Coordinates of C-alpha atoms and ligand atoms in Angstrom, one line a residue:
M27 CA 5.5 102.5 37.2
E28 CA 3.5 105.5 38.3
S29 CA 0.7 103.8 40.2
I30 CA 0.2 100.6 42.0
L31 CA -2.6 99.8 39.7
A32 CA -0.4 100.2 36.6
E33 CA 2.3 98.1 38.3
L34 CA -0.1 95.3 39.0
E35 CA -1.5 95.4 35.5
F36 CA 2.0 95.2 34.1
R37 CA 2.8 92.2 36.3
V38 CA -0.4 90.3 35.4
R39 CA 0.3 91.0 31.7
Q40 CA 3.7 89.5 32.1
A41 CA 2.4 86.4 33.9
L42 CA -0.2 85.9 31.2
V43 CA 2.4 85.9 28.5
N44 CA 4.7 83.7 30.5
C45 CA 2.0 81.2 31.2
F46 CA 0.0 81.1 28.0
G47 CA 2.3 82.5 25.4
D48 CA 2.3 85.5 23.0
G49 CA -1.3 84.9 22.0
C50 CA -2.3 86.4 25.4
R51 CA -0.4 89.6 24.9
D52 CA -3.6 91.6 24.3
V53 CA -5.6 90.0 27.1
E54 CA -6.8 92.7 29.5
P55 CA -5.3 92.1 33.0
Q56 CA -8.6 93.5 34.4
V57 CA -7.1 94.8 37.7
R58 CA -9.5 96.8 39.8
L59 CA -9.7 98.2 43.3
S60 CA -11.4 95.8 45.5
Q61 CA -14.9 96.7 46.6
D62 CA -14.5 94.9 49.9
E63 CA -11.2 95.2 51.8
R64 CA -11.7 91.8 53.4
F65 CA -10.7 90.4 50.1
G66 CA -7.7 92.5 49.7
D67 CA -6.8 95.8 48.0
Y68 CA -7.0 95.0 44.3
Q69 CA -8.3 92.1 42.3
S70 CA -7.8 90.8 38.8
N71 CA -10.8 89.3 37.0
C72 CA -8.9 88.2 33.9
A73 CA -9.1 84.4 34.5
M74 CA -12.9 84.4 33.9
G75 CA -12.8 85.7 30.3
L76 CA -9.7 83.7 29.6
G77 CA -11.4 80.5 30.6
K78 CA -13.6 80.6 27.5
K79 CA -10.7 81.5 25.3
L80 CA -8.5 78.7 26.4
G81 CA -11.2 76.2 27.3
K82 CA -10.1 75.7 30.9
K83 CA -11.6 76.2 34.3
P84 CA -11.1 79.8 35.4
R85 CA -10.0 78.7 38.8
E86 CA -7.3 76.5 37.4
L87 CA -6.1 79.4 35.1
A88 CA -6.1 81.7 38.1
R89 CA -3.8 79.2 39.9
E90 CA -1.4 79.1 36.9
I91 CA -1.4 82.9 36.7
V92 CA -0.7 83.3 40.4
D93 CA 2.2 80.7 40.2
G94 CA 3.6 82.7 37.3
L95 CA 3.2 86.1 39.0
D96 CA 6.1 88.1 40.3
V97 CA 4.7 90.4 42.9
A98 CA 6.5 89.4 46.0
E99 CA 7.9 92.8 46.9
L100 CA 4.5 94.4 46.3
C101 CA 1.9 92.1 47.9
E102 CA 1.3 89.2 50.2
P103 CA 0.9 85.9 48.2
P104 CA -2.2 86.5 46.2
D105 CA -5.4 84.5 47.0
I106 CA -7.8 82.9 44.6
A107 CA -11.5 83.4 45.4
G108 CA -14.9 82.4 44.0
P109 CA -14.9 81.3 40.4
G110 CA -11.3 82.6 39.8
F111 CA -10.8 86.1 41.2
I112 CA -7.2 86.9 42.1
N113 CA -6.9 89.0 45.2
F114 CA -4.0 91.2 46.0
R115 CA -3.2 92.5 49.5
L116 CA -0.5 95.2 49.4
K117 CA 2.4 95.0 51.8
P118 CA 2.7 98.0 54.2
S119 CA 6.4 98.2 53.3
A120 CA 5.5 98.6 49.6
I121 CA 3.0 101.4 50.3
A122 CA 5.5 103.1 52.6
A123 CA 8.2 102.9 50.0
R124 CA 6.0 104.6 47.4
L125 CA 4.9 107.4 49.7
Q126 CA 8.5 107.9 50.7
S127 CA 9.5 108.4 47.1
I128 CA 7.1 111.4 46.6
P129 CA 9.4 114.4 46.3
P130 CA 8.9 117.3 48.8
A131 CA 6.6 120.1 47.7
P132 CA 8.5 122.7 45.7
R133 CA 8.7 126.1 47.4
E134 CA 7.3 127.6 44.2
G135 CA 5.3 126.3 41.3
V136 CA 3.0 123.4 41.1
D137 CA 3.3 120.5 43.5
R138 CA 2.9 117.4 41.3
M139 CA 3.3 115.0 44.2
G140 CA 5.3 112.7 41.9
V141 CA 2.5 112.4 39.3
K142 CA 4.1 112.3 35.8
T143 CA 2.9 114.0 32.7
A144 CA 1.6 112.0 29.8
T145 CA 4.3 110.4 27.7
E146 CA 2.6 111.6 24.5
P147 CA 1.1 115.1 25.1
I148 CA -1.5 116.2 22.6
T149 CA -3.5 119.2 21.8
V150 CA -7.0 119.2 23.3
V151 CA -9.9 121.5 22.7
V152 CA -12.4 121.9 25.5
D153 CA -15.6 123.5 24.2
M154 CA -17.1 124.9 27.4
S155 CA -19.4 127.5 28.9
S156 CA -20.5 129.0 25.5
P157 CA -23.5 131.1 26.6
N158 CA -25.6 133.0 24.1
L159 CA -24.5 136.6 24.2
A160 CA -27.9 138.0 23.6
K161 CA -28.8 137.2 27.2
E162 CA -27.4 137.0 30.6
M163 CA -25.6 133.8 31.7
H164 CA -27.8 131.6 33.8
V165 CA -27.5 128.5 36.0
G166 CA -27.4 126.2 32.9
H167 CA -24.1 127.7 31.9
L168 CA -22.7 127.0 35.4
R169 CA -22.2 123.4 34.8
S170 CA -20.6 123.7 31.4
T171 CA -18.2 126.4 32.8
I172 CA -17.2 124.5 35.9
L173 CA -17.0 121.0 34.4
G174 CA -15.1 122.4 31.4
D175 CA -12.7 124.2 33.6
C176 CA -12.1 121.1 35.8
V177 CA -11.5 118.9 32.8
A178 CA -9.1 121.5 31.3
R179 CA -7.2 121.7 34.5
I180 CA -6.8 118.0 34.8
L181 CA -5.7 117.6 31.2
E182 CA -3.2 120.5 31.5
F183 CA -1.9 118.9 34.7
K184 CA -1.2 115.7 32.7
G185 CA 0.9 117.9 30.3
H186 CA -1.5 118.3 27.4
Q187 CA -1.9 121.6 25.5
V188 CA -5.4 122.7 26.2
H189 CA -7.5 125.3 24.4
R190 CA -10.5 126.3 26.5
I191 CA -12.8 127.6 23.9
N192 CA -15.9 129.7 24.6
H193 CA -18.0 129.0 21.6
V194 CA -20.4 131.8 22.4
G195 CA -23.6 132.4 20.5
D196 CA -22.8 135.8 19.0
W197 CA -24.5 135.6 15.7
G198 CA -28.0 135.1 14.3
T199 CA -31.3 136.9 13.9
Q200 CA -31.6 138.0 17.5
F201 CA -28.7 140.3 17.0
G202 CA -30.6 142.3 14.4
M203 CA -33.3 142.9 17.0
L204 CA -30.8 143.9 19.6
V205 CA -28.8 146.3 17.4
T206 CA -32.1 147.9 16.4
H207 CA -33.2 148.3 20.0
L208 CA -29.9 149.8 20.9
R209 CA -30.1 152.3 18.0
N210 CA -33.6 153.3 19.1
T211 CA -33.1 153.5 22.9
R212 CA -29.5 154.5 23.3
P213 CA -28.7 156.9 20.4
E214 CA -26.4 158.9 22.7
V215 CA -23.9 156.0 22.9
L216 CA -23.7 155.3 19.2
G217 CA -20.9 157.9 18.9
N218 CA -18.7 156.3 21.6
L219 CA -19.7 152.7 21.7
D220 CA -16.9 151.6 23.9
Q221 CA -18.8 153.4 26.6
L222 CA -21.8 151.1 26.2
R223 CA -22.8 149.6 29.5
L224 CA -26.0 147.5 29.9
P225 CA -26.3 146.7 33.6
D226 CA -29.1 144.3 32.9
L227 CA -28.8 142.3 29.7
E228 CA -31.7 140.2 30.4
S229 CA -34.2 143.0 30.6
F230 CA -32.7 144.6 27.6
Y231 CA -33.4 141.4 25.6
V232 CA -36.9 141.2 27.0
S233 CA -37.8 144.7 26.0
A234 CA -36.2 144.3 22.6
K235 CA -38.3 141.1 22.1
A236 CA -41.4 142.9 23.2
E237 CA -40.8 145.7 20.7
F238 CA -40.2 143.1 18.0
D239 CA -43.5 141.4 18.7
R240 CA -45.5 144.6 19.2
D241 CA -44.3 146.9 16.4
P242 CA -44.2 145.7 12.8
G243 CA -42.0 148.7 11.9
F244 CA -39.5 147.6 14.5
A245 CA -39.6 144.1 13.2
A246 CA -38.9 145.3 9.7
Q247 CA -35.9 147.4 10.9
A248 CA -34.6 144.4 12.8
R249 CA -34.8 142.2 9.8
K250 CA -33.0 144.8 7.8
A251 CA -30.3 144.9 10.4
V252 CA -29.8 141.2 10.1
T253 CA -29.3 141.6 6.3
Q254 CA -26.8 144.4 7.0
L255 CA -24.9 142.3 9.5
Q256 CA -24.7 139.4 7.1
G257 CA -23.7 141.8 4.3
G258 CA -20.9 143.2 6.4
D259 CA -22.2 146.7 6.8
P260 CA -19.5 148.4 9.0
E261 CA -21.9 150.6 11.0
T262 CA -24.2 147.8 12.0
L263 CA -21.2 145.5 12.7
R264 CA -19.8 148.2 15.0
I265 CA -22.9 148.3 17.1
W266 CA -23.2 144.5 17.1
K267 CA -19.6 144.3 18.3
A268 CA -20.1 146.8 21.1
F269 CA -23.1 144.8 22.3
C270 CA -21.1 141.5 22.2
D271 CA -18.2 143.1 24.0
E272 CA -20.5 144.3 26.8
S273 CA -22.1 140.9 27.1
L274 CA -18.6 139.3 27.2
R275 CA -17.7 141.7 30.0
H276 CA -20.6 140.3 32.0
C277 CA -19.3 136.8 31.4
G278 CA -15.8 137.8 32.2
A279 CA -16.8 139.1 35.6
I280 CA -18.2 135.6 36.4
Y281 CA -15.2 133.8 35.0
D282 CA -12.9 135.9 37.1
R283 CA -14.9 135.2 40.2
L284 CA -14.9 131.5 39.5
D285 CA -11.2 131.6 38.6
V286 CA -11.9 130.3 35.1
R287 CA -9.6 131.1 32.2
I288 CA -11.2 130.9 28.7
E289 CA -10.6 132.0 25.1
N290 CA -13.5 133.6 23.4
C291 CA -14.0 132.2 19.9
G292 CA -17.7 132.5 19.2
E293 CA -19.9 131.4 16.3
S294 CA -19.2 134.6 14.3
F295 CA -15.5 133.7 14.1
Y296 CA -16.4 131.0 11.5
N297 CA -18.7 133.1 9.3
D298 CA -16.3 133.5 6.4
L299 CA -15.5 129.8 6.4
L300 CA -19.1 128.6 6.2
P301 CA -19.6 128.8 2.4
G302 CA -16.4 126.9 1.7
V303 CA -17.4 124.1 4.1
V304 CA -20.7 123.7 2.4
E305 CA -19.1 123.7 -1.1
E306 CA -16.6 121.1 0.0
L307 CA -19.4 118.8 1.3
L308 CA -21.2 119.2 -2.0
S309 CA -18.1 118.6 -4.1
K310 CA -17.2 115.5 -2.2
G311 CA -20.7 114.2 -2.8
L312 CA -21.5 114.1 0.9
A313 CA -24.3 116.6 0.8
T314 CA -27.4 116.7 -1.4
I315 CA -29.8 119.5 -2.2
S316 CA -33.3 118.7 -1.0
E317 CA -36.1 121.2 -1.4
G318 CA -33.5 123.9 -1.9
A319 CA -31.6 123.2 1.3
V320 CA -28.2 121.6 1.4
C321 CA -28.4 118.4 3.6
V322 CA -26.0 115.8 4.8
F323 CA -27.7 112.4 5.4
L324 CA -25.9 110.2 7.9
D325 CA -26.4 106.5 8.5
G326 CA -28.5 105.7 11.6
F327 CA -30.2 109.0 12.1
V328 CA -33.9 109.0 11.5
N329 CA -36.8 111.2 12.7
R330 CA -39.8 110.0 14.6
E331 CA -41.5 108.7 11.5
G332 CA -38.5 106.6 10.7
N333 CA -37.4 108.7 7.7
P334 CA -33.8 109.8 7.3
L335 CA -33.0 112.9 9.4
P336 CA -30.9 115.4 7.5
M337 CA -28.3 117.6 8.9
I338 CA -29.1 120.9 7.2
V339 CA -26.0 122.9 6.5
R340 CA -27.6 125.6 4.3
K341 CA -31.2 126.5 4.4
S342 CA -33.2 127.1 1.3
D343 CA -33.0 130.9 1.9
G344 CA -29.2 130.6 1.8
G345 CA -28.7 131.0 5.5
Y346 CA -26.4 128.8 7.6
N347 CA -27.2 126.9 10.8
Y348 CA -25.9 126.1 14.2
A349 CA -24.8 122.8 12.7
T350 CA -22.9 124.5 9.8
T351 CA -20.9 126.5 12.3
D352 CA -20.2 123.5 14.5
L353 CA -19.0 121.5 11.5
T354 CA -16.7 124.4 10.5
A355 CA -15.4 124.8 14.0
L356 CA -14.6 121.1 14.2
K357 CA -12.6 121.3 10.9
Y358 CA -10.9 124.4 12.2
R359 CA -10.0 122.9 15.5
V360 CA -8.5 119.8 13.9
E361 CA -6.8 121.4 11.0
Q362 CA -5.7 124.8 12.4
L363 CA -5.4 124.1 16.1
G364 CA -4.1 120.6 15.7
A365 CA -6.5 119.1 18.1
R366 CA -6.4 115.3 18.7
R367 CA -9.1 115.3 21.3
I368 CA -12.1 117.6 21.4
V369 CA -14.3 117.6 24.4
Y370 CA -17.8 119.2 24.1
V371 CA -19.0 120.1 27.6
V372 CA -22.6 120.6 26.6
G373 CA -26.0 119.6 28.1
V374 CA -27.4 116.2 27.4
T375 CA -30.2 117.9 25.4
Q376 CA -27.8 118.4 22.5
K377 CA -26.8 114.8 22.3
Q378 CA -28.2 114.1 18.9
H379 CA -26.8 117.3 17.4
L380 CA -23.3 116.4 18.6
Q381 CA -23.6 112.8 17.4
M382 CA -24.6 114.0 14.0
L383 CA -21.7 116.5 14.1
F384 CA -19.2 113.8 14.9
A385 CA -20.6 111.4 12.3
A386 CA -20.5 114.2 9.6
G387 CA -17.0 115.2 10.7
R388 CA -15.8 111.6 10.3
K389 CA -17.4 111.2 6.9
A390 CA -15.9 114.4 5.6
G391 CA -12.5 113.5 6.9
W392 CA -12.3 116.6 9.1
A393 CA -12.3 114.5 12.3
P394 CA -10.3 111.4 11.2
A395 CA -10.1 108.3 13.3
N396 CA -7.1 109.5 15.3
V397 CA -9.1 112.5 16.6
L398 CA -11.2 111.7 19.7
T399 CA -14.4 113.6 19.8
E400 CA -16.4 113.4 23.0
H401 CA -19.6 114.8 24.3
L402 CA -19.4 115.3 28.0
A403 CA -23.2 115.4 28.4
F404 CA -24.4 116.8 31.7
G405 CA -27.9 116.9 33.2
S406 CA -29.8 120.0 34.3
V407 CA -29.7 122.0 37.5
L408 CA -33.1 121.9 39.1
G409 CA -34.7 124.1 41.7
P410 CA -35.3 122.8 45.3
D411 CA -38.8 121.6 44.1
G412 CA -37.2 119.4 41.5
R413 CA -38.5 121.5 38.6
P414 CA -36.4 123.6 36.3
F415 CA -34.5 126.2 38.3
K416 CA -36.4 129.5 38.1
T417 CA -36.9 132.6 40.2
R418 CA -40.0 132.9 42.3
E419 CA -41.5 135.0 39.5
G420 CA -40.7 132.3 36.9
G421 CA -37.7 134.1 35.3
T422 CA -34.2 132.7 34.8
V423 CA -31.9 132.9 37.8
K424 CA -28.9 135.0 36.9
L425 CA -25.6 133.3 37.6
K426 CA -24.3 136.5 39.2
D427 CA -27.2 136.5 41.7
L428 CA -26.6 132.9 42.5
L429 CA -22.9 133.4 43.2
D430 CA -23.7 136.5 45.4
E431 CA -26.1 134.4 47.4
A432 CA -23.5 131.6 47.9
V433 CA -21.1 134.1 49.3
F434 CA -23.7 135.7 51.5
R435 CA -24.6 132.3 52.9
A436 CA -20.9 131.3 53.3
R437 CA -20.4 134.4 55.3
Q438 CA -23.1 133.3 57.7
V439 CA -21.2 130.0 58.1
V440 CA -18.0 131.9 58.8
E441 CA -19.9 134.1 61.3
S442 CA -21.4 131.2 63.2
N443 CA -17.9 129.5 63.4
E444 CA -16.5 132.7 64.8
D445 CA -19.3 132.8 67.4
D446 CA -18.4 129.3 68.5
K447 CA -15.6 129.4 71.0
A448 CA -14.3 126.0 69.9
K449 CA -14.1 127.0 66.3
A450 CA -13.4 130.7 66.4
R451 CA -10.2 131.8 64.6
G452 CA -10.4 135.5 65.5
L453 CA -10.7 136.5 61.9
N454 CA -11.0 140.3 61.2
E455 CA -13.6 141.8 58.8
A456 CA -11.4 141.5 55.7
D457 CA -10.5 137.9 56.4
R458 CA -14.1 137.0 57.0
Q459 CA -15.1 138.4 53.6
R460 CA -12.1 136.7 51.9
V461 CA -12.9 133.3 53.5
A462 CA -16.6 133.7 52.6
E463 CA -15.8 134.4 48.9
T464 CA -13.5 131.4 48.7
V465 CA -15.9 129.1 50.6
G466 CA -18.9 130.3 48.6
M467 CA -17.3 129.7 45.2
A468 CA -15.8 126.4 46.4
A469 CA -19.2 125.3 47.6
V470 CA -20.9 126.0 44.3
R471 CA -18.1 124.3 42.3
Y472 CA -17.7 121.3 44.5
F473 CA -21.4 120.6 44.7
D474 CA -21.6 120.7 40.9
L475 CA -18.6 118.5 40.4
S476 CA -19.5 116.0 43.0
H477 CA -22.7 115.0 41.1
N478 CA -22.7 112.4 38.5
L479 CA -22.2 114.1 35.2
A480 CA -25.3 112.9 33.4
S481 CA -27.7 113.3 36.3
D482 CA -29.9 116.3 37.0
Y483 CA -29.3 117.7 40.5
K484 CA -31.2 120.0 42.8
F485 CA -29.5 123.2 43.6
N486 CA -29.4 123.5 47.4
F487 CA -27.4 126.1 49.4
D488 CA -27.9 124.3 52.7
H489 CA -26.4 121.1 51.3
M490 CA -23.5 122.7 49.5
L491 CA -22.5 124.7 52.5
A492 CA -22.9 122.0 55.1
M493 CA -19.8 121.5 57.3
E494 CA -20.3 117.8 57.3
G495 CA -20.4 115.3 54.4
N496 CA -19.1 115.4 50.9
T497 CA -19.0 119.2 50.6
A498 CA -16.5 122.0 50.0
P499 CA -16.6 123.4 53.5
Y500 CA -15.8 120.0 55.0
M501 CA -12.9 119.5 52.6
L502 CA -11.5 122.9 53.2
Y503 CA -11.9 122.5 56.9
A504 CA -10.1 119.1 56.7
Y505 CA -7.2 120.8 54.8
A506 CA -6.9 123.7 57.2
R507 CA -7.0 121.3 60.2
I508 CA -4.1 119.3 58.9
R509 CA -2.1 122.5 58.3
S510 CA -2.8 123.6 61.9
I511 CA -1.6 120.3 63.2
G512 CA 1.8 121.1 61.7
R513 CA 1.8 124.5 63.4
K514 CA 0.8 123.0 66.7
A515 CA 3.6 120.4 66.4
G516 CA 6.0 123.3 65.7
V517 CA 7.1 121.9 62.3
D518 CA 6.9 123.4 58.9
Y519 CA 5.9 120.4 56.8
A520 CA 8.0 121.6 53.9
D521 CA 11.1 121.2 56.1
I522 CA 10.5 117.5 56.8
P523 CA 13.3 115.7 55.0
A524 CA 12.0 113.7 52.0
D525 CA 13.9 110.6 53.2
T526 CA 12.1 110.5 56.6
P527 CA 11.1 106.9 57.0
I528 CA 7.4 106.1 56.9
T529 CA 6.2 103.2 59.0
L530 CA 2.7 101.9 58.8
E531 CA 1.8 99.9 61.8
H532 CA -1.5 101.1 63.2
E533 CA -4.6 100.1 61.2
S534 CA -5.7 103.8 60.7
E535 CA -2.3 104.7 59.5
L536 CA -2.2 102.0 56.9
K537 CA -5.7 102.9 55.8
L538 CA -4.7 106.5 55.2
A539 CA -1.6 105.5 53.4
K540 CA -3.5 103.2 51.1
V541 CA -5.8 106.0 50.1
L542 CA -2.9 108.5 49.6
V543 CA -0.9 106.1 47.4
R544 CA -3.8 105.9 45.0
F545 CA -3.7 109.5 43.9
P546 CA -1.8 109.1 40.6
E547 CA -4.2 106.4 39.6
V548 CA -7.2 108.5 40.3
V549 CA -5.8 111.4 38.3
S550 CA -5.2 109.1 35.3
T551 CA -8.7 107.7 35.5
V552 CA -10.2 111.1 35.6
A553 CA -8.0 112.4 32.8
G554 CA -9.3 109.4 30.7
E555 CA -12.9 109.3 31.7
L556 CA -13.4 113.0 32.4
H557 CA -15.7 112.4 35.3
P558 CA -14.8 114.9 38.1
N559 CA -17.0 113.1 40.7
I560 CA -14.4 110.3 40.8
L561 CA -12.0 112.9 42.1
T562 CA -14.4 114.5 44.6
E563 CA -15.2 111.0 45.9
Y564 CA -11.5 110.2 46.3
L565 CA -10.8 113.4 48.1
Y566 CA -13.7 112.8 50.4
E567 CA -12.3 109.4 51.1
T568 CA -9.0 110.9 51.8
S569 CA -10.3 113.4 54.4
K570 CA -12.4 110.7 56.1
A571 CA -9.3 108.4 56.3
F572 CA -7.4 111.4 57.8
S573 CA -10.1 111.9 60.4
L574 CA -9.9 108.3 61.5
F575 CA -6.1 108.5 61.6
Y576 CA -6.2 111.6 63.8
D577 CA -9.1 110.3 65.9
R578 CA -8.4 110.3 69.6
V579 CA -9.9 106.8 70.1
H580 CA -9.5 105.0 66.8
G581 CA -6.5 106.7 65.5
V582 CA -2.9 107.4 66.5
R583 CA -1.1 110.1 68.5
V584 CA 0.7 112.5 66.3
I585 CA 1.9 115.7 67.9
D586 CA 2.9 113.9 71.1
A587 CA 3.9 110.6 69.6
P588 CA 7.4 109.3 70.5
P589 CA 10.0 109.5 67.8
P590 CA 10.5 108.1 65.2
A591 CA 6.7 107.5 64.8
R592 CA 6.1 111.3 65.3
M593 CA 8.0 112.3 62.1
S594 CA 6.5 109.4 60.1
R595 CA 3.1 110.6 61.1
L596 CA 3.7 114.2 60.5
R597 CA 5.0 113.2 57.0
L598 CA 1.6 111.4 56.5
C599 CA -0.1 114.6 57.6
D600 CA 1.8 116.6 55.0
L601 CA 1.1 114.1 52.2
A602 CA -2.6 114.2 53.1
A603 CA -2.7 118.0 53.1
R604 CA -0.9 118.1 49.7
T605 CA -3.2 115.5 48.2
L606 CA -6.2 117.6 49.3
R607 CA -4.6 120.8 48.1
L608 CA -3.6 119.4 44.7
G609 CA -6.8 117.5 44.2
L610 CA -9.0 120.5 45.1
G611 CA -6.8 122.7 42.9
L612 CA -7.6 120.4 40.0
L613 CA -11.3 121.0 40.7
G614 CA -10.5 124.7 40.6
I615 CA -10.8 125.2 44.4
R616 CA -8.4 127.2 46.4
T617 CA -7.6 126.0 49.9
L618 CA -7.4 128.2 53.0
E619 CA -4.6 127.9 55.6
Q620 CA -7.1 128.8 58.2
M621 CA -10.8 128.5 58.3
Ligands
LIG714 N1 -24.5 128.3 22.8 C1 -25.0 127.0 23.0 C2 -26.1 127.1 24.1 O1 -26.1 128.0 24.9 C3 -24.0 126.0 23.5 C4 -22.8 125.8 22.5 C5 -22.1 124.5 22.8 N2 -21.0 124.3 21.9 C6 -21.0 124.0 20.6 N3 -19.9 123.9 20.0 N4 -22.2 123.7 20.0 O2 -26.9 126.2 24.2

């Protein structure tokens, strides 16, 4: 069994069937990590629910389960506590055996640390980032990009086929305005549109909008351009496409910097399919025409007055909506891409839209019951004052500026380390800049991922760049430190034979080992629940357990420990470093050998 948790679940399940018969085959074993180590490492709460079902006292049932349990090689004899909790304390020998079975890191390719891929890999779509191309990416897109990337990395690591889809907003009336503004202000580039460069998309949009509001002639031209776009006029489409390409170049620069891979497949991709989707809804009797608009009514969705809330899929003027495109994309992803799980990494403000989308998709049969549709709803990024994040002038903060500042500030951290005799690494200029770029990106990512998904958070450079606490610099430093211990000890961790015995005697040693052995279970949980902060929390726990293990007073000797403890401990160092490297890698963070 891959994790201790899975092993315990399996054993409890077996005991339930042995004790109470086949009727208990579906009873959940309810094994969890203990909150308080005084009670053991894991606990099962299954006796409580079962008490009602079988009409017996939970404590008696717990006794019967424990008597029927076969866990002797894994744990000490389980205790029963309170109303009927079953507590498990792992045997050090069992933990050591599991750690010892982790294969050595491959010289090349991904280190899996013994984590297996899913037995039934599926195709997953992660709908992520998805900015509106009319404008510059801003801090709101940061979360969708980073969270989506992390989720995609974890699902890929578990062996699933993942499409990371950038559902960019590249269609709609704004583009008529932008095309017109481009025609008027940049006539010289119309002949060679691939040369089009707009250093500042945001101000281009703002001035186009100002023209639109000021000049009725311009507004009329813009509306005509919209009709031309919809009608497929080649010249208008060419200008539109050049604009989108330039906007996508801006996004691409950010993705490169953040080390994010993504496939662009924006709203316009679905244009030709929209009429068919609406026709199908009508012919299946799922949509009705109301005041000229085509509407889908879904059970349970009402407006503020309590009246049924329609999902409008074709407006009375014949135009299509955001919802129509999303419905079409859903159908496409299931039918054409073969998706069995679709994860929408979208702000919580779009909750109702996505709920209606999923409900309509089910009803139409485009997202049948075997397709899991999920909204990974995230909260907003706030400014230091707790209000929506804005520049001092009240404008949107460009993502690019934010990343530049993170690197600038990370560079200051590097400089101050270099000024400190105890920490100085003697980095040259190029190294300093490289470290600053890595630390800056890592800080922004880690800070975002370490927050609870649904909560808003305050963007704060000082917090994300702190050397202490649950931050990227602390984690990167912990990793680099473990690597340097290996160098000081004169061993290449990769050369330590895999069958080196691990002995867990000292309390701090056992504590570290108990954290390390949980890695596969944490990865499984995160792949299921898609909450990256579970992983950041775990990695933080790992680095703290390592600090304690290596602590001069509370920990053990490592480099100058007598054999065979020395090799056992160096092996633990290696496993800790690999856990951090792999775990941070799943968060999209690269480690540094020196920091
Ligand atoms: N473009 C939208 C926005 O910036 C997000 C799109 C999310 N994805 C989706 N399939 N609706 O708000």
